[in-house]
Short mmCIF file of C-alpha atoms in Angstrom, two decimals:
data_model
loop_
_atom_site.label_atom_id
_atom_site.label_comp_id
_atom_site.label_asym_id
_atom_site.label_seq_id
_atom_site.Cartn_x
_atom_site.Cartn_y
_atom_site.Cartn_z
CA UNK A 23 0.00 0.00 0.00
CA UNK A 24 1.52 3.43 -0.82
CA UNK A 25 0.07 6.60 1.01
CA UNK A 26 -1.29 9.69 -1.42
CA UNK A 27 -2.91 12.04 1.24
CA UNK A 28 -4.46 11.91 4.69
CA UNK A 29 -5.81 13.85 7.52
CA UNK A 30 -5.27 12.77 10.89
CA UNK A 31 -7.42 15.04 13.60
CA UNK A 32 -5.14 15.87 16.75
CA UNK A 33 -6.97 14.41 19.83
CA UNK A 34 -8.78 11.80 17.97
CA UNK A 35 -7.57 8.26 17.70
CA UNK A 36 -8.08 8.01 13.93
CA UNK A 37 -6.80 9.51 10.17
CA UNK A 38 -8.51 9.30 6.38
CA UNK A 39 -6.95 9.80 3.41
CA UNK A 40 -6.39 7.80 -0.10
CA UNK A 41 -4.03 5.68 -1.43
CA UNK A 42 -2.79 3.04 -3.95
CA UNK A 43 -3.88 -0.63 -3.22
CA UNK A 44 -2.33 -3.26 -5.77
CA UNK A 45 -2.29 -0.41 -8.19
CA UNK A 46 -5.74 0.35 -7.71
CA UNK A 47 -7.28 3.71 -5.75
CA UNK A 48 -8.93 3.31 -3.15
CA UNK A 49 -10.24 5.44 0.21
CA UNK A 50 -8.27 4.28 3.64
CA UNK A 51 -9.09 4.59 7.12
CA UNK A 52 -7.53 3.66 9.94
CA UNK A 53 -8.53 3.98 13.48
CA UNK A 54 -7.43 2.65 16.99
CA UNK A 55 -9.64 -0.04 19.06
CA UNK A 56 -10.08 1.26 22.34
CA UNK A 57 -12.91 1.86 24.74
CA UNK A 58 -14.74 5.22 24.36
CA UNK A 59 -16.32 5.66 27.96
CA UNK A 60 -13.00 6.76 29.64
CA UNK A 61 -13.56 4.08 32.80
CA UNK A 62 -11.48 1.42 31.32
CA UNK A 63 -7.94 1.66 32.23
CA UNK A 64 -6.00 1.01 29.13
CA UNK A 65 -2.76 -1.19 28.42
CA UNK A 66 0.84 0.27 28.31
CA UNK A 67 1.08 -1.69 24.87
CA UNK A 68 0.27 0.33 21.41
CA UNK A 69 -3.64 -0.29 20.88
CA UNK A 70 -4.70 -2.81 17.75
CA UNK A 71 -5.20 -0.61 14.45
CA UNK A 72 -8.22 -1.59 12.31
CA UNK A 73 -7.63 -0.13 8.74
CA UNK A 74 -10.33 0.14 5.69
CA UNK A 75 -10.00 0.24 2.49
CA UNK A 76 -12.90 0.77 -0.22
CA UNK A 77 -11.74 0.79 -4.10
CA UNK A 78 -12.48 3.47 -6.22
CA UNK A 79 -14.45 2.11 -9.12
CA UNK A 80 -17.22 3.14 -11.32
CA UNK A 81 -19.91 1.85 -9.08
CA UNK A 82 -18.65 3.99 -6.07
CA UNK A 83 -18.84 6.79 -8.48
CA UNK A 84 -21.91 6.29 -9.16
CA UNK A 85 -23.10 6.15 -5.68
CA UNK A 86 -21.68 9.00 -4.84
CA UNK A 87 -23.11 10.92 -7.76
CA UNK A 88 -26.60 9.70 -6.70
CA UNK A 89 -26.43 10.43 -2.90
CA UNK A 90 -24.37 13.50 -3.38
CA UNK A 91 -26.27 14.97 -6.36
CA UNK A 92 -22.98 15.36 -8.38
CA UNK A 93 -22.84 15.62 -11.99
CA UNK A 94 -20.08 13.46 -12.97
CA UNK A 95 -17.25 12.96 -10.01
CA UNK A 96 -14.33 11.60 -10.75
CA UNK A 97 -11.18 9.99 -8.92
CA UNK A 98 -7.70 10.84 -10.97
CA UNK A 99 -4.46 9.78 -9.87
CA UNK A 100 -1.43 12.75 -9.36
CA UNK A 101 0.72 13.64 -12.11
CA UNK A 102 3.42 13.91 -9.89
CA UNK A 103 3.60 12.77 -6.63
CA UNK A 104 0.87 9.83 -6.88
CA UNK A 105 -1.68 11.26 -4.97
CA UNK A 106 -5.70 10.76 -5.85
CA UNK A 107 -8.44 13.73 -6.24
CA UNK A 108 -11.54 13.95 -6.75
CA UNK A 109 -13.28 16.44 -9.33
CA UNK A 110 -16.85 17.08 -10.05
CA UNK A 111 -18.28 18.14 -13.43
#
């Protein structure tokens, strides 16, 4: 897997972005599995990572022009540094 862009929110135990999967594009997530209530007292150790990853294809396009009300959005890959967009028409 090869990183093109992410956010990662200070404070929060989780980051976005997009990358390259097997040469394909695709949306990533990642997030930490811990408890959310604040009463469970948590391991020295790192906590587990559960990451996501949902191809780009035409029928997410699709679905996202549909529930979005887009045109025609599109997922390109960087000319230079490899990173994914997205562009509406």
């Amino acid at each position: 897997m090869r990183p093109a862009q992410g956010r990662h929110h200070a404070g929060r135990a989780s980051a976005t972005g997009f990358a390259t999967v097997d040469g394909r594009p695709a949306m990533i997530s990642a997030m930490a599995i811990v408890p959310d209530d604040g009463t469970v007292a948590l391991p020295d150790d790192p906590p587990t990572i559960l990451v996501s990853a949902k191809y780009i294809d035409a029928t997410l396009t699709e679905n996202l022009n549909a529930q979005l009300g887009f045109q025609d959005i599109a997922f390109t890959p960087g000319q230079s540094t490899g990173q994914t967009t997205a562009e509406t028409g």
